Short mmCIF file of C-alpha atoms in Angstrom, two decimals:
data_model
loop_
_atom_site.label_atom_id
_atom_site.label_comp_id
_atom_site.label_asym_id
_atom_site.label_seq_id
_atom_site.Cartn_x
_atom_site.Cartn_y
_atom_site.Cartn_z
CA ASP A 1 12.53 -6.14 25.82
CA SER A 2 9.61 -7.60 23.87
CA GLY A 3 8.98 -4.41 21.90
CA VAL A 4 5.39 -4.18 23.15
CA THR A 5 4.73 -1.04 25.18
CA GLN A 6 1.96 -0.74 27.73
CA THR A 7 1.00 2.36 29.67
CA PRO A 8 0.51 3.07 32.46
CA LYS A 9 2.43 0.52 34.51
CA HIS A 10 0.27 1.01 37.55
CA LEU A 11 -3.22 2.40 37.99
CA ILE A 12 -5.11 2.89 41.22
CA THR A 13 -8.71 3.98 41.02
CA ALA A 14 -11.99 3.77 42.87
CA THR A 15 -15.01 1.60 42.26
CA GLY A 16 -17.37 2.96 39.65
CA GLN A 17 -14.66 4.77 37.75
CA ARG A 18 -13.49 4.31 34.16
CA VAL A 19 -9.92 3.79 32.97
CA THR A 20 -8.12 3.36 29.66
CA LEU A 21 -5.14 1.09 29.17
CA ARG A 22 -2.93 1.67 26.18
CA CYS A 23 -0.81 -0.70 24.12
CA SER A 24 1.65 -0.20 21.28
CA PRO A 25 2.48 -3.46 19.51
CA ARG A 26 5.87 -4.46 18.16
CA SER A 27 6.81 -2.77 14.93
CA GLY A 28 5.25 -4.72 12.07
CA ASP A 29 2.81 -6.71 14.21
CA LEU A 30 -0.78 -6.41 13.06
CA SER A 31 -2.43 -8.52 15.76
CA VAL A 32 -3.09 -7.28 19.27
CA TYR A 33 -4.45 -9.43 22.08
CA TRP A 34 -5.60 -8.41 25.55
CA TYR A 35 -5.34 -10.71 28.56
CA GLN A 36 -6.34 -10.38 32.19
CA GLN A 37 -4.36 -12.11 34.92
CA SER A 38 -5.88 -12.38 38.35
CA LEU A 39 -4.94 -14.65 41.24
CA ASP A 40 -8.09 -16.74 41.09
CA GLN A 41 -8.67 -16.83 37.31
CA GLY A 42 -5.19 -17.20 35.89
CA LEU A 43 -4.52 -15.81 32.43
CA GLN A 44 -7.80 -15.06 30.67
CA PHE A 45 -8.08 -14.05 27.04
CA LEU A 46 -10.21 -10.96 26.59
CA ILE A 47 -10.15 -9.85 22.97
CA HIS A 48 -8.15 -9.97 19.73
CA TYR A 49 -7.78 -7.34 17.02
CA TYR A 50 -6.12 -7.70 13.66
CA ASN A 51 -5.27 -4.66 11.58
CA GLY A 52 -8.01 -2.61 13.18
CA GLU A 53 -10.75 -5.22 13.11
CA GLU A 54 -12.09 -7.19 16.04
CA ARG A 55 -11.40 -10.87 15.44
CA ALA A 56 -12.37 -12.73 18.57
CA LYS A 57 -13.81 -12.15 21.99
CA GLY A 58 -13.08 -14.18 25.05
CA ASN A 59 -14.19 -13.66 28.63
CA ILE A 60 -14.61 -9.93 28.25
CA LEU A 61 -17.26 -8.24 30.34
CA GLU A 62 -19.77 -5.89 28.74
CA ARG A 63 -18.31 -3.10 30.89
CA PHE A 64 -15.05 -3.55 29.02
CA SER A 65 -14.38 -2.51 25.45
CA ALA A 66 -11.36 -2.22 23.21
CA GLN A 67 -10.31 -0.86 19.87
CA GLN A 68 -7.32 -0.88 17.57
CA PHE A 69 -6.50 2.34 15.77
CA PRO A 70 -5.12 2.88 12.24
CA ASP A 71 -1.60 3.23 13.64
CA LEU A 72 -2.19 -0.24 15.22
CA HIS A 73 -2.00 0.85 18.82
CA SER A 74 -4.83 -0.45 20.95
CA GLU A 75 -6.78 0.73 23.97
CA LEU A 76 -8.72 -1.28 26.52
CA ASN A 77 -11.47 0.66 28.27
CA LEU A 78 -12.75 -0.57 31.61
CA SER A 79 -15.80 1.14 33.05
CA SER A 80 -17.98 0.92 36.17
CA LEU A 81 -15.01 -0.67 37.86
CA GLU A 82 -15.51 -3.19 40.63
CA LEU A 83 -13.10 -4.52 43.22
CA GLY A 84 -12.92 -7.80 41.30
CA ASP A 85 -11.50 -6.02 38.26
CA SER A 86 -8.21 -5.58 40.10
CA ALA A 87 -5.71 -7.55 38.04
CA LEU A 88 -2.70 -7.41 35.78
CA TYR A 89 -3.76 -6.58 32.22
CA PHE A 90 -1.49 -7.67 29.42
CA CYS A 91 -1.34 -6.66 25.83
CA ALA A 92 0.40 -8.99 23.40
CA SER A 93 1.16 -8.72 19.72
CA SER A 94 1.89 -11.07 16.88
CA VAL A 95 2.85 -10.52 13.28
CA GLU A 96 0.17 -12.80 11.93
CA GLU A 97 -3.12 -14.32 12.87
CA GLY A 98 -5.00 -17.48 12.18
CA LYS A 99 -4.04 -21.00 11.39
CA SER A 100 -0.90 -20.15 9.41
CA SER A 101 0.67 -18.57 12.47
CA TYR A 102 0.41 -21.58 14.79
CA ASN A 103 4.14 -21.46 15.39
CA SER A 104 4.33 -17.73 16.08
CA PRO A 105 4.63 -16.69 19.70
CA LEU A 106 2.75 -13.80 21.20
CA HIS A 107 5.02 -11.11 22.55
CA PHE A 108 3.76 -9.56 25.74
CA GLY A 109 4.10 -6.10 27.17
CA ASN A 110 5.02 -5.61 30.81
CA GLY A 111 1.39 -5.24 31.78
CA THR A 112 -0.70 -2.65 33.57
CA ARG A 113 -1.42 -3.43 37.19
CA LEU A 114 -4.88 -2.14 38.01
CA THR A 115 -5.97 -1.75 41.61
CA VAL A 116 -9.58 -0.85 42.30
CA THR A 117 -10.23 0.41 45.84
CA ALA B 1 -11.22 -27.46 22.40
CA GLN B 2 -7.54 -27.45 23.13
CA LYS B 3 -6.23 -27.75 26.64
CA ILE B 4 -2.94 -27.29 28.48
CA THR B 5 -2.23 -29.03 31.78
CA GLN B 6 0.56 -28.23 34.19
CA THR B 7 0.35 -30.55 37.19
CA GLN B 8 3.17 -29.10 39.29
CA PRO B 9 2.03 -26.03 41.23
CA GLY B 10 5.52 -25.58 42.64
CA MET B 11 9.02 -26.94 42.19
CA PHE B 12 12.27 -26.47 44.07
CA VAL B 13 15.73 -26.91 42.60
CA GLN B 14 19.20 -26.24 43.85
CA GLU B 15 21.39 -23.80 42.00
CA LYS B 16 23.38 -25.38 39.12
CA GLU B 17 21.08 -28.40 38.97
CA ALA B 18 18.71 -29.20 36.10
CA VAL B 19 14.95 -29.13 36.52
CA THR B 20 12.06 -30.35 34.37
CA LEU B 21 8.70 -28.60 34.33
CA ASP B 22 5.86 -30.73 33.03
CA CYS B 23 3.29 -29.80 30.42
CA THR B 24 0.72 -31.97 28.67
CA TYR B 25 -1.64 -30.80 26.00
CA ASP B 26 -4.70 -31.94 24.17
CA THR B 27 -5.58 -31.05 20.61
CA SER B 28 -7.01 -32.72 17.54
CA ASP B 29 -5.30 -30.30 15.18
CA PRO B 30 -2.21 -31.75 13.42
CA SER B 31 -0.64 -28.28 13.18
CA TYR B 32 0.12 -26.67 16.50
CA GLY B 33 2.78 -24.81 18.36
CA LEU B 34 3.72 -25.05 22.00
CA PHE B 35 5.29 -22.20 23.90
CA TRP B 36 6.86 -21.60 27.26
CA TYR B 37 6.78 -18.27 29.05
CA LYS B 38 8.51 -17.08 32.20
CA GLN B 39 6.89 -14.61 34.57
CA PRO B 40 9.24 -13.24 37.25
CA SER B 41 7.88 -11.60 40.37
CA SER B 42 8.09 -8.24 38.58
CA GLY B 43 5.19 -9.44 36.42
CA GLU B 44 6.32 -9.34 32.81
CA MET B 45 5.70 -12.32 30.52
CA ILE B 46 8.88 -13.42 28.77
CA PHE B 47 8.78 -15.77 25.79
CA LEU B 48 11.34 -18.54 26.26
CA ILE B 49 11.02 -21.27 23.66
CA TYR B 50 8.68 -22.79 21.14
CA GLN B 51 8.15 -26.23 19.57
CA GLY B 52 6.20 -26.84 16.38
CA SER B 53 4.21 -30.01 15.90
CA TYR B 54 6.14 -30.90 12.76
CA ASP B 55 9.57 -30.22 14.18
CA GLN B 56 11.73 -33.33 14.11
CA GLN B 57 14.11 -32.17 16.80
CA ASN B 58 13.52 -30.87 20.28
CA ALA B 59 13.83 -27.11 20.53
CA THR B 60 16.73 -25.57 22.45
CA GLU B 61 17.46 -21.99 23.45
CA GLY B 62 20.53 -21.59 25.58
CA ARG B 63 19.87 -23.29 28.92
CA TYR B 64 16.27 -24.04 27.95
CA SER B 65 15.27 -27.12 26.04
CA LEU B 66 11.95 -28.70 25.29
CA ASN B 67 11.44 -32.42 25.74
CA PHE B 68 8.76 -32.93 23.10
CA GLN B 69 7.02 -36.31 23.10
CA LYS B 70 4.30 -36.05 20.49
CA ALA B 71 2.72 -39.46 21.06
CA ARG B 72 2.36 -38.73 24.76
CA LYS B 73 1.27 -35.14 24.04
CA SER B 74 3.83 -33.72 26.39
CA ALA B 75 6.15 -30.74 26.02
CA ASN B 76 8.25 -30.51 29.15
CA LEU B 77 10.62 -27.60 29.72
CA VAL B 78 14.10 -28.50 30.89
CA ILE B 79 16.23 -25.81 32.49
CA SER B 80 19.86 -26.79 32.83
CA ALA B 81 22.32 -25.32 35.31
CA SER B 82 19.63 -23.45 37.25
CA GLN B 83 20.39 -19.94 38.42
CA LEU B 84 18.82 -17.90 41.21
CA GLY B 85 17.34 -15.64 38.54
CA ASP B 86 15.34 -18.56 37.17
CA SER B 87 13.01 -18.32 40.16
CA ALA B 88 9.68 -17.40 38.57
CA MET B 89 6.33 -18.71 37.35
CA TYR B 90 6.52 -20.73 34.17
CA PHE B 91 3.58 -21.11 31.82
CA CYS B 92 3.10 -23.60 29.03
CA ALA B 93 0.86 -22.38 26.21
CA MET B 94 -0.62 -23.38 22.89
CA ARG B 95 -2.12 -21.33 20.12
CA GLU B 96 -5.77 -22.24 19.59
CA TYR B 97 -7.76 -21.82 16.41
CA ASP B 98 -11.40 -22.12 15.67
CA TYR B 99 -13.63 -20.56 13.05
CA ASN B 100 -13.64 -17.28 14.94
CA THR B 101 -10.93 -17.73 17.53
CA ASP B 102 -7.23 -17.13 17.51
CA LYS B 103 -5.63 -16.96 20.92
CA LEU B 104 -2.97 -18.40 23.14
CA ILE B 105 -4.29 -20.70 25.85
CA PHE B 106 -2.25 -21.15 29.00
CA GLY B 107 -1.76 -23.75 31.64
CA THR B 108 -2.08 -22.81 35.29
CA GLY B 109 1.67 -22.41 35.67
CA THR B 110 4.46 -23.83 37.82
CA ARG B 111 6.25 -21.72 40.39
CA LEU B 112 9.95 -22.57 40.34
CA GLN B 113 12.15 -21.64 43.24
CA VAL B 114 15.91 -21.95 42.93
CA PHE B 115 17.84 -22.11 46.20
CA PRO B 116 21.59 -21.69 46.78
#
């Protein structure tokens, strides 16, 4: 058990809808990262938050947004869903960020499997 | 930009044998860490082992060891005494830093199948 909790485990929704994925990082971890894993794109970095502040954006669509709350949990909001958004969405956490943490692994949750029909 | 390359899309190994999964990387940063993750068919990403660029010895964690060859920029994962439960996707990864970036970059993965 990595200590990172993601809910829900599975989500099935229709095109055009909006969903929210939730993540609770490991106790003490200030950094939260979101990744998308699809069959054709592999593991794609979406966004990184540290202690409530957005730090970096990757290949995140404008229809997607995220935030990290004062209690450090994070939510990823996906709107106007398309069939191509079907994927496994991972949240990961790390105790630190930046160059000093180059030897710190990211600890991943079990993911939310999103199916858009 | 940093890059991770895994050239083996799939590997087969017999139970109780050892197997090596290849990973090469590219970075100009002298400080870096390399990580291996396992993803079983159930989907979760499990951290296995890490090697720091300044580490003098190869990392080991139980049946997992990392064959780190810095000059060749390779960090191969060795699994000894393979078990059926080792069947999974394996990803090599590196933490990447830039002025405004901090993320883990992944290779494309190797699917390992262990047969009896």
